[in-house]
Amino acid sequence: MKRHDRYHHGDLRRALLDAALALCEAEGPDALTLRGVARAAGVSPNAPYNHFADKAALLAGVAEEGLDVLAAEMTAARDAATGAGPRLEAIGVAYVGFAQAHRARFRLFHATAIGAKTSHPALAAAYERTFGILLDAIRACQKEEVVRGGDVRRLALTAWATVHGLATLLVEDQLEAAGFDAGAPLAPAVVRALFRGLRA
Amino acid sequence: MKRHDRYHHGDLRRALLDAALALCEAEGPDALTLRGVARAAGVSPNAPYNHFADKAALLAGVAEEGLDVLAAEMTAARDAATGAGPRLEAIGVAYVGFAQAHRARFRLFHATAIGAKTSHPALAAAYERTFGILLDAIRACQKEEVVRGGDVRRLALTAWATVHGLATLLVEDQLEAAGFDAGAPLAPAVVRALFRGLRA
DNA sequence: ACCTGAACACCGTTCAAGT
DNA sequence: ACCTGAACACCGTTCAAGT
């Protein structure tokens, strides 16, 4: 484990992204330190600056890749369901499921240490792609008249807020504190109530 | 501004809580440093340890006071409305309004730097009080049969998740990134959709 | 082009010491 | 009881230097 030849003439950028995610999974997002990531990758504390402008840029890189995974799981869940309504619900459940299955990745989405998303255009683009999946699903529901008409983005915001709120509460352990069993499948019921609220 | 007699024989604990909130409002939660709080209060870097076990305990103290403010605004909004349904909606809108009006306080609720809530019993108690307001409002709705029956906590979770998600997205500037006008009053529409979903 | 070493200005926290 | 001063082991980041 003392040789790191692959990194030294290979892809240190990739290694740093992997190490950052692994550290976040192991120790939590607050323990994630740039020096620690460099240490885990077997390089000096300054080596990361050859690949990322600063710590925030590294976190944004990890977050961006996480958003792609989320988008993939959302589309997979959508494609496994039939009918516009069930598909929208499947996307919502998948969002919450992603947060529970990939805690570290989800927490990194909102790491305030990333700073203004506008300064990370690749991250903003990944957000837009993911949000687009939700928009499409709602448009399909409107076409089948299982969701009421009106501004798609407004409806999407309601849906996003609901699943995002549940995911956030779960990931930050605020539900156990409030006396909920976080192991129980809370998402389907919450998503069904949401869907009822959007119905035509 | 060089004398701090009031603090030295007065309430440094109070001064630290105030300084922490002020710093969080001015510089954001990430810039909030224990040494900086001590500096702002005019004491040495170690003085806070006479009043708080560590940085997390100070943050928990600020969060706890913030939850009391939130609870007060929720009950005020509730009491200004008439009818169980409108009252529930008013509470939800007040939750989001609190996040927008007191950004720093809201962000501190979820500062991961606070750590396990279980280790801050006073904070957990404040959470429980605030959640109780929501529970009571839903029970009142069930009694008037404007919200469907079933486990109150499950219904409350759906409501909490929705307003919490919207508040989080607003406070973390993720809505501008998604092309929403955060200045627009988004809360009423979202809360109405939520309420439709809970309806009897 | 990519990495290291030394350095700077910070942190949170602890310990001994002052009053 | 409450505060200070000095110290420790860390950070993020920069700069010069190596290959």
Short mmCIF file of C-alpha atoms (C1' of nucleotides) in Angstrom, two decimals:
data_model
loop_
_atom_site.label_atom_id
_atom_site.label_comp_id
_atom_site.label_asym_id
_atom_site.label_seq_id
_atom_site.Cartn_x
_atom_site.Cartn_y
_atom_site.Cartn_z
CA MET A 1 0.00 0.00 0.00
CA LYS A 2 3.01 2.26 -0.05
CA ARG A 3 3.30 2.50 -3.81
CA HIS A 4 0.95 4.78 -5.67
CA ASP A 5 2.46 4.56 -9.12
CA ARG A 6 -0.94 4.43 -10.75
CA TYR A 7 -1.87 7.79 -9.32
CA HIS A 8 1.44 9.40 -9.96
CA HIS A 9 1.37 8.75 -13.64
CA GLY A 10 -2.34 8.10 -13.78
CA ASP A 11 -5.51 9.82 -12.72
CA LEU A 12 -5.02 11.63 -9.43
CA ARG A 13 -8.17 13.62 -10.03
CA ARG A 14 -10.18 10.39 -10.07
CA ALA A 15 -8.37 9.11 -6.99
CA LEU A 16 -9.14 12.31 -5.07
CA LEU A 17 -12.84 12.15 -5.95
CA ASP A 18 -12.98 8.53 -4.79
CA ALA A 19 -11.05 9.22 -1.61
CA ALA A 20 -13.27 12.19 -0.76
CA LEU A 21 -16.41 10.10 -1.12
CA ALA A 22 -14.93 7.24 0.90
CA LEU A 23 -13.88 9.60 3.69
CA CYS A 24 -17.30 11.23 3.74
CA GLU A 25 -18.93 7.82 4.02
CA ALA A 26 -16.59 6.74 6.77
CA GLU A 27 -16.32 9.86 8.91
CA GLY A 28 -19.14 12.15 7.83
CA PRO A 29 -19.03 15.34 5.80
CA ASP A 30 -17.60 17.50 8.57
CA ALA A 31 -14.56 15.29 8.98
CA LEU A 32 -13.87 15.62 5.29
CA THR A 33 -10.66 17.57 5.02
CA LEU A 34 -8.63 18.38 1.95
CA ARG A 35 -5.43 17.33 3.63
CA GLY A 36 -7.06 14.09 4.68
CA VAL A 37 -8.16 13.37 1.13
CA ALA A 38 -4.63 13.97 -0.11
CA ARG A 39 -3.33 11.70 2.64
CA ALA A 40 -5.75 8.94 1.65
CA ALA A 41 -4.64 9.25 -1.97
CA GLY A 42 -1.00 9.08 -0.93
CA VAL A 43 0.05 12.52 -2.10
CA SER A 44 1.24 15.71 -0.47
CA PRO A 45 -1.24 18.25 0.96
CA ASN A 46 -0.83 20.54 -2.05
CA ALA A 47 -1.14 17.99 -4.82
CA PRO A 48 -4.94 18.40 -5.06
CA TYR A 49 -4.48 21.99 -6.19
CA ASN A 50 -3.23 20.68 -9.50
CA HIS A 51 -6.71 19.28 -10.17
CA PHE A 52 -9.12 21.41 -8.17
CA ALA A 53 -9.12 25.14 -7.55
CA ASP A 54 -9.87 24.63 -3.86
CA LYS A 55 -11.67 22.38 -1.42
CA ALA A 56 -15.08 23.61 -2.59
CA ALA A 57 -14.29 22.58 -6.16
CA LEU A 58 -13.43 19.07 -5.04
CA LEU A 59 -16.69 18.79 -3.11
CA ALA A 60 -18.57 20.12 -6.10
CA GLY A 61 -16.96 17.42 -8.22
CA VAL A 62 -18.12 14.68 -5.88
CA ALA A 63 -21.58 16.21 -5.70
CA GLU A 64 -21.81 16.39 -9.47
CA GLU A 65 -21.06 12.70 -9.85
CA GLY A 66 -23.58 11.93 -7.12
CA LEU A 67 -26.27 13.82 -9.02
CA ASP A 68 -25.60 11.66 -12.04
CA VAL A 69 -26.10 8.53 -9.94
CA LEU A 70 -29.32 10.00 -8.56
CA ALA A 71 -30.56 10.79 -12.05
CA ALA A 72 -29.80 7.24 -13.16
CA GLU A 73 -31.71 5.73 -10.23
CA MET A 74 -34.66 8.02 -10.86
CA THR A 75 -34.92 7.07 -14.52
CA ALA A 76 -34.50 3.38 -13.69
CA ALA A 77 -37.34 3.55 -11.16
CA ARG A 78 -39.47 5.46 -13.63
CA ASP A 79 -38.91 2.94 -16.40
CA ALA A 80 -39.78 0.05 -14.11
CA ALA A 81 -43.26 1.50 -13.50
CA THR A 82 -46.15 1.78 -15.94
CA GLY A 83 -48.56 4.69 -16.24
CA ALA A 84 -47.72 8.35 -15.77
CA GLY A 85 -49.00 8.49 -12.19
CA PRO A 86 -47.11 5.47 -10.86
CA ARG A 87 -44.04 6.67 -12.70
CA LEU A 88 -44.12 10.04 -10.94
CA GLU A 89 -44.53 8.29 -7.62
CA ALA A 90 -41.66 5.93 -8.42
CA ILE A 91 -39.38 8.88 -9.10
CA GLY A 92 -40.26 10.40 -5.74
CA VAL A 93 -39.65 7.17 -3.86
CA ALA A 94 -36.36 6.74 -5.71
CA TYR A 95 -35.23 10.21 -4.59
CA VAL A 96 -35.75 9.32 -0.96
CA GLY A 97 -34.26 5.87 -1.49
CA PHE A 98 -31.13 7.41 -2.95
CA ALA A 99 -30.69 9.58 0.12
CA GLN A 100 -30.96 6.55 2.39
CA ALA A 101 -28.76 4.27 0.28
CA HIS A 102 -26.08 6.87 -0.46
CA ARG A 103 -26.08 9.06 2.64
CA ALA A 104 -22.67 10.54 2.04
CA ARG A 105 -23.42 11.49 -1.55
CA PHE A 106 -26.73 13.06 -0.62
CA ARG A 107 -25.25 15.06 2.22
CA LEU A 108 -22.58 16.39 -0.09
CA PHE A 109 -25.23 17.86 -2.37
CA HIS A 110 -26.03 20.37 0.28
CA ALA A 111 -22.67 20.85 1.88
CA THR A 112 -22.61 24.58 2.38
CA ALA A 113 -18.85 24.31 2.00
CA ILE A 114 -19.44 23.94 -1.73
CA GLY A 115 -20.53 27.55 -1.76
CA ALA A 116 -22.42 29.28 -4.51
CA LYS A 117 -23.53 26.69 -7.05
CA THR A 118 -23.28 29.35 -9.73
CA SER A 119 -19.52 29.19 -9.41
CA HIS A 120 -19.64 25.49 -10.30
CA PRO A 121 -21.34 25.39 -13.70
CA ALA A 122 -20.91 21.63 -14.13
CA LEU A 123 -22.74 21.12 -10.85
CA ALA A 124 -25.52 23.46 -11.91
CA ALA A 125 -25.89 21.56 -15.17
CA ALA A 126 -26.17 18.26 -13.31
CA TYR A 127 -28.92 19.78 -11.16
CA GLU A 128 -30.78 20.89 -14.25
CA ARG A 129 -30.60 17.43 -15.84
CA THR A 130 -31.96 15.78 -12.71
CA PHE A 131 -34.73 18.32 -12.29
CA GLY A 132 -35.65 17.76 -15.94
CA ILE A 133 -36.60 14.15 -15.19
CA LEU A 134 -39.14 15.38 -12.68
CA LEU A 135 -40.49 18.00 -15.08
CA ASP A 136 -40.99 15.41 -17.81
CA ALA A 137 -42.79 13.04 -15.45
CA ILE A 138 -45.19 15.76 -14.37
CA ARG A 139 -45.86 16.80 -17.97
CA ALA A 140 -46.71 13.18 -18.77
CA CYS A 141 -49.14 13.16 -15.86
CA GLN A 142 -50.78 16.33 -17.10
CA LYS A 143 -51.16 14.78 -20.55
CA GLU A 144 -52.94 11.79 -19.00
CA GLU A 145 -54.87 14.23 -16.83
CA VAL A 146 -53.90 12.53 -13.57
CA VAL A 147 -52.23 15.74 -12.41
CA ARG A 148 -53.91 19.10 -12.67
CA GLY A 149 -52.79 21.71 -15.18
CA GLY A 150 -50.82 24.84 -14.51
CA ASP A 151 -47.18 25.86 -14.34
CA VAL A 152 -45.14 22.65 -14.45
CA ARG A 153 -42.26 24.18 -12.53
CA ARG A 154 -44.54 25.18 -9.68
CA LEU A 155 -45.95 21.67 -9.44
CA ALA A 156 -42.47 20.23 -9.69
CA LEU A 157 -41.35 22.48 -6.86
CA THR A 158 -44.05 21.07 -4.60
CA ALA A 159 -43.01 17.53 -5.46
CA TRP A 160 -39.32 18.28 -5.06
CA ALA A 161 -39.84 20.04 -1.74
CA THR A 162 -41.76 17.09 -0.33
CA VAL A 163 -39.32 14.34 -1.20
CA HIS A 164 -36.35 16.58 -0.49
CA GLY A 165 -37.70 17.43 2.94
CA LEU A 166 -38.26 13.79 3.82
CA ALA A 167 -34.84 12.82 2.52
CA THR A 168 -33.18 15.62 4.47
CA LEU A 169 -34.93 14.75 7.70
CA LEU A 170 -33.96 11.11 7.28
CA VAL A 171 -30.35 11.78 6.44
CA GLU A 172 -29.87 14.20 9.29
CA ASP A 173 -31.32 11.80 11.83
CA GLN A 174 -34.01 14.25 12.82
CA LEU A 175 -36.73 11.63 12.55
CA GLU A 176 -35.36 9.35 15.22
CA ALA A 177 -35.18 12.41 17.42
CA ALA A 178 -38.87 13.04 16.68
CA GLY A 179 -39.74 9.45 17.54
CA PHE A 180 -40.07 7.97 14.07
CA ASP A 181 -38.68 4.62 13.04
CA ALA A 182 -36.40 5.64 10.22
CA GLY A 183 -36.15 2.01 9.19
CA ALA A 184 -39.82 1.92 8.30
CA PRO A 185 -40.70 2.68 4.67
CA LEU A 186 -42.00 6.19 5.13
CA ALA A 187 -41.49 7.34 1.56
CA PRO A 188 -44.40 5.58 -0.19
CA ALA A 189 -47.01 7.04 2.13
CA VAL A 190 -45.56 10.53 1.94
CA VAL A 191 -45.28 10.35 -1.84
CA ARG A 192 -48.86 9.10 -2.16
CA ALA A 193 -50.13 12.02 -0.09
CA LEU A 194 -48.10 14.37 -2.27
CA PHE A 195 -49.55 12.84 -5.40
CA ARG A 196 -53.09 13.21 -4.07
CA GLY A 197 -52.35 16.88 -3.58
CA LEU A 198 -51.25 17.32 -7.18
CA ARG A 199 -54.14 15.35 -8.64
CA ALA A 200 -56.37 16.79 -11.32
CA MET B 1 -15.56 49.45 22.76
CA LYS B 2 -12.54 48.32 24.67
CA ARG B 3 -14.29 47.82 27.97
CA HIS B 4 -16.47 44.79 28.43
CA ASP B 5 -17.23 45.12 32.11
CA ARG B 6 -20.81 44.05 31.62
CA TYR B 7 -19.73 40.69 30.30
CA HIS B 8 -16.94 40.20 32.75
CA HIS B 9 -19.19 40.42 35.72
CA GLY B 10 -22.35 39.82 33.77
CA ASP B 11 -23.70 37.23 31.39
CA LEU B 12 -20.97 36.03 29.06
CA ARG B 13 -23.07 33.04 28.12
CA ARG B 14 -25.77 35.36 26.80
CA ALA B 15 -23.17 37.47 24.99
CA LEU B 16 -21.69 34.42 23.30
CA LEU B 17 -25.07 33.21 22.08
CA ASP B 18 -25.81 36.67 20.66
CA ALA B 19 -22.41 36.99 19.05
CA ALA B 20 -22.69 33.55 17.48
CA LEU B 21 -26.03 34.40 15.91
CA ALA B 22 -24.78 37.77 14.69
CA LEU B 23 -21.70 36.20 13.13
CA CYS B 24 -23.79 33.52 11.46
CA GLU B 25 -26.07 36.18 10.02
CA ALA B 26 -23.16 38.26 8.81
CA GLU B 27 -20.77 35.64 7.47
CA GLY B 28 -22.77 32.45 7.12
CA PRO B 29 -22.69 29.30 9.23
CA ASP B 30 -19.39 28.05 7.85
CA ALA B 31 -17.55 31.17 8.89
CA LEU B 32 -18.82 30.74 12.42
CA THR B 33 -15.79 29.97 14.52
CA LEU B 34 -15.54 29.60 18.25
CA ARG B 35 -12.51 31.85 18.41
CA GLY B 36 -14.34 34.41 16.32
CA VAL B 37 -17.31 34.36 18.67
CA ALA B 38 -14.99 34.88 21.64
CA ARG B 39 -13.30 37.72 19.78
CA ALA B 40 -16.65 39.37 19.06
CA ALA B 41 -17.56 39.10 22.72
CA GLY B 42 -14.24 40.60 23.74
CA VAL B 43 -12.88 37.63 25.65
CA SER B 44 -10.01 35.22 25.22
CA PRO B 45 -10.35 32.13 22.97
CA ASN B 46 -10.81 29.84 25.97
CA ALA B 47 -13.38 31.85 27.89
CA PRO B 48 -16.35 30.13 26.11
CA TYR B 49 -15.35 26.84 27.69
CA ASN B 50 -16.56 28.15 31.00
CA HIS B 51 -20.10 28.21 29.61
CA PHE B 52 -20.21 25.59 26.86
CA ALA B 53 -18.61 22.17 26.70
CA ASP B 54 -17.45 22.77 23.15
CA LYS B 55 -18.34 24.50 19.91
CA ALA B 56 -21.20 22.07 19.23
CA ALA B 57 -22.79 22.94 22.56
CA LEU B 58 -22.72 26.65 21.71
CA LEU B 59 -24.36 25.99 18.34
CA ALA B 60 -26.95 23.79 20.03
CA GLY B 61 -27.71 26.65 22.39
CA VAL B 62 -28.32 29.07 19.53
CA ALA B 63 -30.43 26.47 17.71
CA GLU B 64 -32.51 25.85 20.80
CA GLU B 65 -33.38 29.53 21.14
CA GLY B 66 -34.17 29.63 17.44
CA LEU B 67 -36.63 26.78 17.81
CA ASP B 68 -38.44 28.74 20.50
CA VAL B 69 -38.78 31.70 18.15
CA LEU B 70 -40.07 29.37 15.44
CA ALA B 71 -42.61 27.86 17.81
CA ALA B 72 -43.80 31.33 18.79
CA GLU B 73 -44.26 32.39 15.17
CA MET B 74 -46.12 29.19 14.38
CA THR B 75 -48.58 29.63 17.23
CA ALA B 76 -49.05 33.31 16.38
CA ALA B 77 -49.87 32.43 12.77
CA ARG B 78 -52.20 29.68 13.91
CA ASP B 79 -54.07 31.97 16.30
CA ALA B 80 -54.52 34.61 13.61
CA ALA B 81 -56.42 32.13 11.43
CA THR B 82 -59.87 30.66 11.99
CA GLY B 83 -60.92 27.09 11.27
CA ALA B 84 -58.79 23.99 11.68
CA GLY B 85 -57.86 23.78 7.99
CA PRO B 86 -56.69 27.37 7.57
CA ARG B 87 -54.86 27.09 10.87
CA LEU B 88 -52.87 24.10 9.66
CA GLU B 89 -52.02 25.92 6.47
CA ALA B 90 -51.00 29.02 8.42
CA ILE B 91 -48.59 26.96 10.48
CA GLY B 92 -46.99 25.57 7.35
CA VAL B 93 -46.61 28.97 5.75
CA ALA B 94 -45.15 30.32 9.01
CA TYR B 95 -42.52 27.56 9.00
CA VAL B 96 -41.32 28.58 5.57
CA GLY B 97 -41.61 32.25 6.45
CA PHE B 98 -39.39 31.72 9.48
CA ALA B 99 -36.70 30.14 7.34
CA GLN B 100 -36.74 33.12 4.98
CA ALA B 101 -36.90 35.78 7.68
CA HIS B 102 -34.33 34.19 9.96
CA ARG B 103 -31.98 32.45 7.57
CA ALA B 104 -29.11 32.17 10.02
CA ARG B 105 -31.26 30.65 12.75
CA PHE B 106 -32.83 28.16 10.38
CA ARG B 107 -29.51 27.07 8.97
CA LEU B 108 -28.19 26.51 12.45
CA PHE B 109 -30.96 24.00 13.15
CA HIS B 110 -29.34 21.65 10.73
CA ALA B 111 -25.70 22.51 11.20
CA THR B 112 -24.11 19.10 11.17
CA ALA B 113 -21.47 20.61 13.44
CA ILE B 114 -24.01 20.35 16.24
CA GLY B 115 -23.70 16.60 16.02
CA ALA B 116 -26.00 14.07 17.59
CA LYS B 117 -29.10 15.83 18.90
CA THR B 118 -29.40 13.16 21.56
CA SER B 119 -26.37 14.66 23.27
CA HIS B 120 -28.19 18.00 23.56
CA PRO B 121 -31.35 17.17 25.54
CA ALA B 122 -32.50 20.78 25.75
CA LEU B 123 -32.39 20.97 21.96
CA ALA B 124 -34.33 17.72 21.62
CA ALA B 125 -36.98 19.07 24.01
CA ALA B 126 -37.33 22.25 21.95
CA TYR B 127 -37.83 20.10 18.84
CA GLU B 128 -40.54 18.13 20.57
CA ARG B 129 -42.39 21.27 21.67
CA THR B 130 -42.38 22.66 18.15
CA PHE B 131 -43.46 19.38 16.59
CA GLY B 132 -46.29 19.24 19.12
CA ILE B 133 -47.84 22.37 17.64
CA LEU B 134 -48.10 20.61 14.30
CA LEU B 135 -49.53 17.47 15.87
CA ASP B 136 -52.23 19.46 17.66
CA ALA B 137 -53.19 21.29 14.48
CA ILE B 138 -53.60 18.03 12.58
CA ARG B 139 -55.66 16.49 15.36
CA ALA B 140 -57.95 19.52 15.24
CA CYS B 141 -58.32 18.99 11.50
CA GLN B 142 -59.20 15.36 12.01
CA LYS B 143 -61.83 16.33 14.55
CA GLU B 144 -63.41 18.70 12.02
CA GLU B 145 -62.95 15.97 9.40
CA VAL B 146 -61.06 18.21 6.99
CA VAL B 147 -58.05 15.88 7.22
CA ARG B 148 -58.38 12.13 6.89
CA GLY B 149 -57.94 9.82 9.88
CA GLY B 150 -54.99 7.62 10.65
CA ASP B 151 -51.72 7.92 12.52
CA VAL B 152 -51.26 11.60 13.36
CA ARG B 153 -47.49 11.32 13.41
CA ARG B 154 -47.43 9.90 9.90
CA LEU B 155 -49.58 12.73 8.60
CA ALA B 156 -47.48 15.24 10.51
CA LEU B 157 -44.36 13.78 8.92
CA THR B 158 -45.75 14.41 5.46
CA ALA B 159 -46.59 17.98 6.38
CA TRP B 160 -43.24 18.58 8.06
CA ALA B 161 -41.32 17.09 5.16
CA THR B 162 -43.06 19.33 2.65
CA VAL B 163 -42.54 22.65 4.40
CA HIS B 164 -39.10 21.62 5.59
CA GLY B 165 -38.06 20.72 2.07
CA LEU B 166 -39.26 24.01 0.66
CA ALA B 167 -37.60 25.96 3.45
CA THR B 168 -34.33 24.09 2.97
CA LEU B 169 -34.30 24.63 -0.77
CA LEU B 170 -35.01 28.34 -0.27
CA VAL B 171 -32.40 28.86 2.41
CA GLU B 172 -29.70 27.02 0.50
CA ASP B 173 -30.30 29.04 -2.66
CA GLN B 174 -31.06 25.93 -4.67
CA LEU B 175 -34.20 27.43 -6.13
CA GLU B 176 -32.50 30.30 -7.89
CA ALA B 177 -30.17 27.71 -9.35
CA ALA B 178 -33.23 25.82 -10.60
CA GLY B 179 -34.67 28.98 -12.14
CA PHE B 180 -37.25 29.90 -9.53
CA ASP B 181 -37.83 33.39 -8.26
CA ALA B 182 -37.18 32.93 -4.57
CA GLY B 183 -38.77 36.30 -3.92
CA ALA B 184 -42.13 35.05 -5.11
CA PRO B 185 -44.46 33.71 -2.43
CA LEU B 186 -44.06 30.01 -3.15
CA ALA B 187 -45.14 28.75 0.25
CA PRO B 188 -48.93 29.25 0.02
CA ALA B 189 -49.27 27.24 -3.19
CA VAL B 190 -47.06 24.43 -1.91
CA VAL B 191 -48.88 24.32 1.40
CA ARG B 192 -52.26 24.25 -0.32
CA ALA B 193 -51.19 21.29 -2.44
CA LEU B 194 -49.95 19.56 0.70
CA PHE B 195 -53.26 20.20 2.42
CA ARG B 196 -55.19 18.79 -0.54
CA GLY B 197 -53.12 15.65 -0.18
CA LEU B 198 -54.00 15.24 3.48
CA ARG B 199 -57.67 15.99 3.01
CA ALA B 200 -60.33 13.64 4.25
"C1'" DA C 1 2.70 19.21 -16.43
"C1'" DC C 2 2.56 17.58 -12.04
"C1'" DC C 3 4.33 16.99 -7.55
"C1'" DT C 4 6.96 18.14 -2.95
"C1'" DG C 5 8.62 21.05 1.16
"C1'" DA C 6 8.42 24.88 3.83
"C1'" DA C 7 5.67 28.44 5.41
"C1'" DC C 8 1.50 31.53 6.84
"C1'" DA C 9 -2.52 32.54 9.14
"C1'" DC C 10 -5.79 30.36 11.00
"C1'" DC C 11 -8.71 26.54 13.81
"C1'" DG C 12 -10.67 23.66 18.33
"C1'" DT C 13 -9.14 22.30 22.55
"C1'" DT C 14 -6.28 21.61 26.81
"C1'" DC C 15 -3.56 22.87 30.73
"C1'" DA C 16 -1.51 25.65 33.97
"C1'" DA C 17 -1.88 29.81 36.05
"C1'" DG C 18 -3.92 34.10 37.67
"C1'" DT C 19 -7.88 36.95 40.31
"C1'" DA D 1 -16.05 30.92 39.78
"C1'" DC D 2 -14.43 32.80 35.84
"C1'" DC D 3 -10.89 34.40 32.94
"C1'" DT D 4 -6.02 34.68 30.54
"C1'" DG D 5 -1.58 32.92 28.22
"C1'" DA D 6 0.95 29.53 26.24
"C1'" DA D 7 0.85 25.44 23.79
"C1'" DC D 8 -0.61 21.28 20.72
"C1'" DA D 9 -2.18 19.18 16.76
"C1'" DC D 10 -4.52 20.29 13.27
"C1'" DC D 11 -6.63 23.14 8.95
"C1'" DG D 12 -6.79 25.63 3.84
"C1'" DT D 13 -3.87 27.84 0.93
"C1'" DT D 14 0.34 29.87 -1.25
"C1'" DC D 15 4.96 30.02 -2.99
"C1'" DA D 16 9.20 28.45 -4.39
"C1'" DA D 17 11.44 24.63 -5.92
"C1'" DG D 18 12.14 20.11 -7.93
"C1'" DT D 19 11.38 16.40 -11.96
#
